[in-house]
Short mmCIF file of C-alpha atoms and ligand atoms in Angstrom, two decimals:
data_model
loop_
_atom_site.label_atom_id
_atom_site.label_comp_id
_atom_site.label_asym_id
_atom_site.label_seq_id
_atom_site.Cartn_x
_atom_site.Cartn_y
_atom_site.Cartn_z
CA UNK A 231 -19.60 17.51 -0.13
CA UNK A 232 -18.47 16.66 -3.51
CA UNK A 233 -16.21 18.72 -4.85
CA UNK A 234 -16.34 16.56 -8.38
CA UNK A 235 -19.24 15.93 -10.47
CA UNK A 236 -19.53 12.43 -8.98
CA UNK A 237 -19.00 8.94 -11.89
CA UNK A 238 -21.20 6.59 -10.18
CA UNK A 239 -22.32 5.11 -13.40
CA UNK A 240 -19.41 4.01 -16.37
CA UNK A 241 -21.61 2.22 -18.48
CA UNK A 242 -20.33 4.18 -21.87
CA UNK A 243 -17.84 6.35 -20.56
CA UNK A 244 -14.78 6.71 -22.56
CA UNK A 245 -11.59 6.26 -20.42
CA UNK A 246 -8.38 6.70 -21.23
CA UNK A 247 -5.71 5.11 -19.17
CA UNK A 248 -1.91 6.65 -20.12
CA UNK A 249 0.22 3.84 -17.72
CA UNK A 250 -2.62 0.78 -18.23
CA UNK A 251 -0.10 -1.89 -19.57
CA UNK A 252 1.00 -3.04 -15.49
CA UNK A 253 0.14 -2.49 -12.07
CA UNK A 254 -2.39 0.37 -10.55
CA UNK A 255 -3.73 0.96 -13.99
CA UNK A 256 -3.99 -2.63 -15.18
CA UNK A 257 -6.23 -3.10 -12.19
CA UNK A 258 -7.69 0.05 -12.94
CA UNK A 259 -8.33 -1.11 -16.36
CA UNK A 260 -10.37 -4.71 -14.92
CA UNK A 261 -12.14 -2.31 -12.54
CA UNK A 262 -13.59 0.00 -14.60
CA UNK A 263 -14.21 -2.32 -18.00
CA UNK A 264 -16.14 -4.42 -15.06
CA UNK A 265 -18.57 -1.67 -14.63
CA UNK A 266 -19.43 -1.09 -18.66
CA UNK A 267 -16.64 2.01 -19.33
CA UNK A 268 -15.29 1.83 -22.90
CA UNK A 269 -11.24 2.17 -22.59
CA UNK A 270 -8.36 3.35 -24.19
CA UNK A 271 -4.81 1.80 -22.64
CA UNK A 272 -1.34 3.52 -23.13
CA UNK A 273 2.44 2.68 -22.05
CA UNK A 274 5.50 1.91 -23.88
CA UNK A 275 4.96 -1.62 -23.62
CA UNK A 276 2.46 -2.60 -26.81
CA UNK A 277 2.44 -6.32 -26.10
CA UNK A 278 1.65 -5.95 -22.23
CA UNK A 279 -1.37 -3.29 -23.14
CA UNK A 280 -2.18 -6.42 -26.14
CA UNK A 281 -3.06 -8.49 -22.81
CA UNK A 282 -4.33 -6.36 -20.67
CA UNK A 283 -7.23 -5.22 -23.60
CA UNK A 284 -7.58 -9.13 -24.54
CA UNK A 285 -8.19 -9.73 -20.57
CA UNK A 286 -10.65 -6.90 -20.49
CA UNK A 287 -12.42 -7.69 -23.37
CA UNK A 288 -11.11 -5.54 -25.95
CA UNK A 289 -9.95 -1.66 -25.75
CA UNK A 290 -7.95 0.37 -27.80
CA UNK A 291 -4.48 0.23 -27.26
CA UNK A 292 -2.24 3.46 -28.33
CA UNK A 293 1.75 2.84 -27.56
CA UNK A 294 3.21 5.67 -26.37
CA UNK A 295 6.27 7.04 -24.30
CA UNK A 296 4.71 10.13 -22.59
CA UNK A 297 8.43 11.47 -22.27
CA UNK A 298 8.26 12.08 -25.89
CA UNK A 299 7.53 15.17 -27.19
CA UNK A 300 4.66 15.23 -28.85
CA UNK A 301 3.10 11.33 -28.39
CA UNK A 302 0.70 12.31 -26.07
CA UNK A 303 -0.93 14.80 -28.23
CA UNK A 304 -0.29 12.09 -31.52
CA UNK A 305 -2.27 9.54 -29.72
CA UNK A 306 -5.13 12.10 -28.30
CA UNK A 307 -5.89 13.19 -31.65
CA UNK A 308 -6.06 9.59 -32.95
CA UNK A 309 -8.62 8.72 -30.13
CA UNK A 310 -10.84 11.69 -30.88
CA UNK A 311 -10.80 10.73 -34.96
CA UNK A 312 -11.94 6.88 -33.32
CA UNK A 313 -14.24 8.14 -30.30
CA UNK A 314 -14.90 11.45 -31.04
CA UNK A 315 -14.47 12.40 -27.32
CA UNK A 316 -13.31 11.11 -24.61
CA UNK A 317 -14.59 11.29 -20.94
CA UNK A 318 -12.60 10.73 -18.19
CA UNK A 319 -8.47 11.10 -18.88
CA UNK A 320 -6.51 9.00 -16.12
CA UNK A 321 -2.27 9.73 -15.86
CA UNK A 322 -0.92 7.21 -14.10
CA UNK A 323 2.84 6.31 -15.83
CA UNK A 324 5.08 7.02 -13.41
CA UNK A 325 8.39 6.25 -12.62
CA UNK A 326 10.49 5.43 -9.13
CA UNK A 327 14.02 4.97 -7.74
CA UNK A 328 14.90 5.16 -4.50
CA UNK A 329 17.68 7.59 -4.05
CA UNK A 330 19.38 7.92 -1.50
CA UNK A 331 20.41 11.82 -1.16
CA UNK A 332 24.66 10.98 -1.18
CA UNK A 333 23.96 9.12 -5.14
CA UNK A 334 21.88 11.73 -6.52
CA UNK A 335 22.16 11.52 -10.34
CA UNK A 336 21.37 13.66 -12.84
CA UNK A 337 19.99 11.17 -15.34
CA UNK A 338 17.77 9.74 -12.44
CA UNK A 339 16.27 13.15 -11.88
CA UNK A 340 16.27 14.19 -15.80
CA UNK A 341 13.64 10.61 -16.20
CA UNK A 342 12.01 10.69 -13.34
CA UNK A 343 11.28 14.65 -13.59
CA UNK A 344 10.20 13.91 -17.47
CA UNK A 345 7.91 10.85 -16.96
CA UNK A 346 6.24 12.01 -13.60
CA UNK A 347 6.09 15.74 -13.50
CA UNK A 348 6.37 17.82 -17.06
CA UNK A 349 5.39 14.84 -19.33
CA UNK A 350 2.25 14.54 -17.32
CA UNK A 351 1.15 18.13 -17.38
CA UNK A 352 2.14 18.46 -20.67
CA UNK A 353 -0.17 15.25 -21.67
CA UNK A 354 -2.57 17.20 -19.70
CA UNK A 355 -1.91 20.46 -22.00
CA UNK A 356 -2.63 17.98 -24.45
CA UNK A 357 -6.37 16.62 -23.62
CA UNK A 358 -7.41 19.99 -22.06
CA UNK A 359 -8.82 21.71 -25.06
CA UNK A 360 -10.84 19.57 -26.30
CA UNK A 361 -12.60 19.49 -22.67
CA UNK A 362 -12.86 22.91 -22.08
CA UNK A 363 -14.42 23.58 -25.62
CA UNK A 364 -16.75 20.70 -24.54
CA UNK A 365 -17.26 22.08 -21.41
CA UNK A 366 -16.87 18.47 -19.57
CA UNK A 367 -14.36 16.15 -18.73
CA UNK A 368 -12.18 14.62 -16.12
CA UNK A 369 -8.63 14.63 -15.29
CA UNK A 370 -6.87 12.32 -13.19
CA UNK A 371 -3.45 12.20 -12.05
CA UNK A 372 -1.69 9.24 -9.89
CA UNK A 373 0.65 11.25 -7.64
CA UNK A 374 1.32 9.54 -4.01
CA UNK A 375 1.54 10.03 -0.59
CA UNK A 376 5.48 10.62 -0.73
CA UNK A 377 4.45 13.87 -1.85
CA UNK A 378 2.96 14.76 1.18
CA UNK A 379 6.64 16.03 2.65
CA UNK A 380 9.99 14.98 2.57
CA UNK A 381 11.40 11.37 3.35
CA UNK A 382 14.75 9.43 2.93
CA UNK A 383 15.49 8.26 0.06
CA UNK A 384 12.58 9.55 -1.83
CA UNK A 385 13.96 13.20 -2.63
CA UNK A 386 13.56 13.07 -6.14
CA UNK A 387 10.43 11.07 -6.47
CA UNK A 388 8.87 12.77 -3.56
CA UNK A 389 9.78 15.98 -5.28
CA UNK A 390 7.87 15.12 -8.49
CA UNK A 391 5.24 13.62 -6.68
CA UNK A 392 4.79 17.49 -4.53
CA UNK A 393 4.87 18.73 -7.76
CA UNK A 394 2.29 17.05 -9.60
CA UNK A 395 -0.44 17.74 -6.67
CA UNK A 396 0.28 20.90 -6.67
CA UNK A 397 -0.30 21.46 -10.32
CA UNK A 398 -3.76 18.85 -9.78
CA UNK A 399 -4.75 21.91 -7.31
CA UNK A 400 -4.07 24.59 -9.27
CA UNK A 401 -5.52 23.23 -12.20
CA UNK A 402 -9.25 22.38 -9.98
CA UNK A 403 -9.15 25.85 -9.09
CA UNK A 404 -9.54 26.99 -12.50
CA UNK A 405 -10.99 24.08 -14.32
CA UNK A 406 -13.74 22.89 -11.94
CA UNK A 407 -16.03 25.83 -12.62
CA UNK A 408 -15.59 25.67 -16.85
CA UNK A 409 -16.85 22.23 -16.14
CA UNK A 410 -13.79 20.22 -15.90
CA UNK A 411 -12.73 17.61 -12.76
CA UNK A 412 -9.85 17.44 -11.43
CA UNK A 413 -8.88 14.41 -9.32
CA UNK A 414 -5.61 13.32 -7.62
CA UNK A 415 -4.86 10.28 -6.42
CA UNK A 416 -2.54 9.29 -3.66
CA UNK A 417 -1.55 5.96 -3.00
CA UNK A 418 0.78 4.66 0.12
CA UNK A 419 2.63 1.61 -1.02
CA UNK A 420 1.00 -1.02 -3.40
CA UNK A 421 2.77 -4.20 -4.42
CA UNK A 422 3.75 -3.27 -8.58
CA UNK A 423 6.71 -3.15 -10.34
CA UNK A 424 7.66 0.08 -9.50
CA UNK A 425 8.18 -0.92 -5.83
CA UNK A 426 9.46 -4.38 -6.44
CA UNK A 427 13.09 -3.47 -5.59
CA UNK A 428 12.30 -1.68 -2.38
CA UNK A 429 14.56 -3.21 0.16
CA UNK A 430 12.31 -2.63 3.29
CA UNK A 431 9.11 -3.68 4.33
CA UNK A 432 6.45 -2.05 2.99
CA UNK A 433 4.01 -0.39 5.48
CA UNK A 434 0.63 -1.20 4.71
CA UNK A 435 1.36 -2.35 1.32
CA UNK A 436 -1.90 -3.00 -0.71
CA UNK A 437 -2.60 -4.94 -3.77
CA UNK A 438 -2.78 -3.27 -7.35
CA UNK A 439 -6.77 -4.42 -6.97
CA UNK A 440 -7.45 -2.69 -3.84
CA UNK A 441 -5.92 0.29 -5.14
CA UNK A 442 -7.80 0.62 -7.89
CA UNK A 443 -10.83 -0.36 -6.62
CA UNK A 444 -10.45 3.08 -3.54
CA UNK A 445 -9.49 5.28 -6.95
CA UNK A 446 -12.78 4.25 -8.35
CA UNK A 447 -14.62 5.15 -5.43
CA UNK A 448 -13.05 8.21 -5.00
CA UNK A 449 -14.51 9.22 -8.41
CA UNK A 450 -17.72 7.95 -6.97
CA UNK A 451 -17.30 10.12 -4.17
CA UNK A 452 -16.63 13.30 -6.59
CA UNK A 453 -13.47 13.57 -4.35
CA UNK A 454 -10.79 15.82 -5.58
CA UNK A 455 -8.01 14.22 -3.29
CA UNK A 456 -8.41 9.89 -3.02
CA UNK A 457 -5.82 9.07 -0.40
CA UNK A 458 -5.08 5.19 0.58
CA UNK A 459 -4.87 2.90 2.25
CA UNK A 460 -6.24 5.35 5.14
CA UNK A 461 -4.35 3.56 8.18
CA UNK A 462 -1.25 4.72 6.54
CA UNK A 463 -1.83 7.71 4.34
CA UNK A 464 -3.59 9.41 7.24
CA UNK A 465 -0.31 9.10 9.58
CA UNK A 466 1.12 10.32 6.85
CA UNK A 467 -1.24 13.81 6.42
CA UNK A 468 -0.64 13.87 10.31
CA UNK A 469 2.83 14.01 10.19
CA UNK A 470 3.17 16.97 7.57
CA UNK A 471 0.97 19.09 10.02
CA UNK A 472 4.00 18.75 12.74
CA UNK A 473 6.65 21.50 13.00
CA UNK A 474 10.01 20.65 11.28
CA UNK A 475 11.36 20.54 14.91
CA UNK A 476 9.14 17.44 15.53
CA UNK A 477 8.93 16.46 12.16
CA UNK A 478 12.57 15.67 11.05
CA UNK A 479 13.23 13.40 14.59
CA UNK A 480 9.98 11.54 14.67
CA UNK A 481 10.49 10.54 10.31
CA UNK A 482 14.22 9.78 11.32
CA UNK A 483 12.94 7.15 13.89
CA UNK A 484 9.72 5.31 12.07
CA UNK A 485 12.46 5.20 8.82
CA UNK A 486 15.94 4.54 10.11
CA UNK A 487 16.76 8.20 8.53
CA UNK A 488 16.70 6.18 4.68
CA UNK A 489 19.49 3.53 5.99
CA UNK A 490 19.44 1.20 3.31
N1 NAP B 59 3.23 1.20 -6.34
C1 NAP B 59 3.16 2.12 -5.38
O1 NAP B 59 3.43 1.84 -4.18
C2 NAP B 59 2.74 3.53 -5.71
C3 NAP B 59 2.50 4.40 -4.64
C4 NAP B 59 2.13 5.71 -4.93
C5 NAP B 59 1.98 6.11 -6.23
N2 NAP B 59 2.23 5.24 -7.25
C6 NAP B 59 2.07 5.73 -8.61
O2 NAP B 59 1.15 4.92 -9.29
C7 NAP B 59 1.41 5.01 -10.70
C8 NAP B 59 1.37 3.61 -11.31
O3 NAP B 59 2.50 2.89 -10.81
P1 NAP B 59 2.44 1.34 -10.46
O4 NAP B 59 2.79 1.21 -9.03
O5 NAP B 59 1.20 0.73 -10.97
O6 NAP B 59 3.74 0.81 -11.25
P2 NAP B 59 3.91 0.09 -12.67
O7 NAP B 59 3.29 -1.25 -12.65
O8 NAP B 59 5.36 0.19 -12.97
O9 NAP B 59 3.07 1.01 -13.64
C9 NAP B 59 3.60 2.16 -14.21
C10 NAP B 59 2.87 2.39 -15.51
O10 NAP B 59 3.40 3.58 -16.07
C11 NAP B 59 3.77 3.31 -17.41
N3 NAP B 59 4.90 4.15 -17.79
C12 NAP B 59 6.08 4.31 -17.16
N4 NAP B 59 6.89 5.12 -17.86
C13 NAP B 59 6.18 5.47 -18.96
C14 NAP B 59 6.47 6.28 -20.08
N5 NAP B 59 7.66 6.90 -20.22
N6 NAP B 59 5.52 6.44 -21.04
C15 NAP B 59 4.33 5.83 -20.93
N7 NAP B 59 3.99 5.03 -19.89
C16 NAP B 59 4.92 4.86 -18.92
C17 NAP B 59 4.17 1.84 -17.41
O11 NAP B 59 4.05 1.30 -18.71
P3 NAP B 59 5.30 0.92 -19.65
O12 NAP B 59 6.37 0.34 -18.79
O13 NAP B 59 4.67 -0.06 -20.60
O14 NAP B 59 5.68 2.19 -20.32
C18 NAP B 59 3.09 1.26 -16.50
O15 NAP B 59 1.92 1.00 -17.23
C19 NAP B 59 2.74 5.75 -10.84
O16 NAP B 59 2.50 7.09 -11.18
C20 NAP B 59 3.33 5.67 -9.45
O17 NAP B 59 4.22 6.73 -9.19
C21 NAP B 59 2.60 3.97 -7.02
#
């Protein structure tokens, strides 16, 4: 059952893409621009999102930092004065350190709260308006599968990560039946920058490509929750069903307990 108003067809749908300029949403960006959507790209990074709309044959590009107060809402008002609305909203900027619980740092949490967790629903605060006086639209969040429950190393990340589906949950609860979707998206471990300086192997590590081509059929799908690669995010959704007593001593084994 679709729990989404399935997006089968993109020929003319306006997409905005707020992390576009590397990685899952670069791909994202080839994926969707293949199948006729009309895109807007945002990051920090203006001459990265430069190449990534020249590659895709032209979008607009919008700079932003979505830890900034305020840019989010700066750049969605300057889309609606070029588009006049915009369809389908995907967050994906996101940022990742492994942290191992003994170095905990407070500017470590303090950036990757911002850019993950209250920059992202507060660029959601930002689009939602317009939607609900529309009464359509689509909201998409990147979260990930080290959301799911708590592993080494990942205490702040994973934190943000818990966070941000929960608020994706909330928010379909209220927004699905004024006409707006809500979609998460949960990747296991795809080969970007952000996991470049992980110092293990990767489990079922998946190119940027492959991930964006399950997101896209998740929207297909009208799912509200896309996880991937299944091999691995379903041992994952396993795993959080266990009791702690189980839990902690099984995680401790299949990760070396976070040794680095
Ligand atoms: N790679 C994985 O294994 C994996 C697994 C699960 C979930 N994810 C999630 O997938 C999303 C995309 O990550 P990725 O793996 O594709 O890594 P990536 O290549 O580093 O992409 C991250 C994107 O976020 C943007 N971004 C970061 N901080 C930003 C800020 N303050 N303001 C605006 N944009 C910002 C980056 O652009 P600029 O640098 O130009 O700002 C970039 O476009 C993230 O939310 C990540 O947590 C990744």
């Amino acid at each position: 059952m679709s729990l989404n108003p399935p997006i089968r067809d993109w020929h003319g749908q306006r997409v905005w893409l707020v992390g576009a300029s590397s990685g899952i949403g670069e791909a994202v960006a080839h994926a969707l621009s293949a199948r006729g959507a009309v895109l807007a790209l945002s990051g920090r990074r203006a001459a990265a999102l430069d190449a990534v709309a020249e590659a895709v044959g032209g979008a607009e590009v919008l700079p932003l930092d979505i830890s900034e107060a305020g840019a989010v809402d700066a750049a969605w008002a300057a889309l609606g004065e070029r588009w006049g609305a915009c369809d389908v909203v995907i967050f994906l900027a996101g940022a990742y350190r492994p942290t191992p619980a003994a170095e905990l740092d407070a500017k470590v949490i303090r950036d990757t709260v911002s850019v993950n967790l209250s920059a992202t629903m507060a660029g959601v605060a930002a689009v939602l308006p317009a939607m609900l006086a529309r009464g359509r639209g689509y909201v998409a969040m990147v979260s990930s599968v080290a959301g799911y429950s708590g592993l080494p190393r990942a205490c702040v990340y994973g934190a943000t990560k818990a966070g941000l589906t929960h608020f994706a949950e909330s928010l379909f609860l209220e927004l699905r039946p004024r006409g707006v979707g809500v979609h998460v998206i949960n990747p296991g471990f795809v080969d970007t920058r952000l996991t470049a300086g992980n110092d293990f192997t990767m489990p079922a590590l998946i190119t940027p490509a492959e991930a964006a081509e399950a997101l896209v059929d998740g929207l297909a799908r009208g799912e509200f929750e896309t996880h991937f690669p299944k091999r691995f995010s379903r041992v994952l959704k396993l795993l959080r069903l266990l009791p702690y007593g189980l839990y902690f001593p099984l995680v401790r084994r299949l990760t070396g307990g976070g040794r680095a």
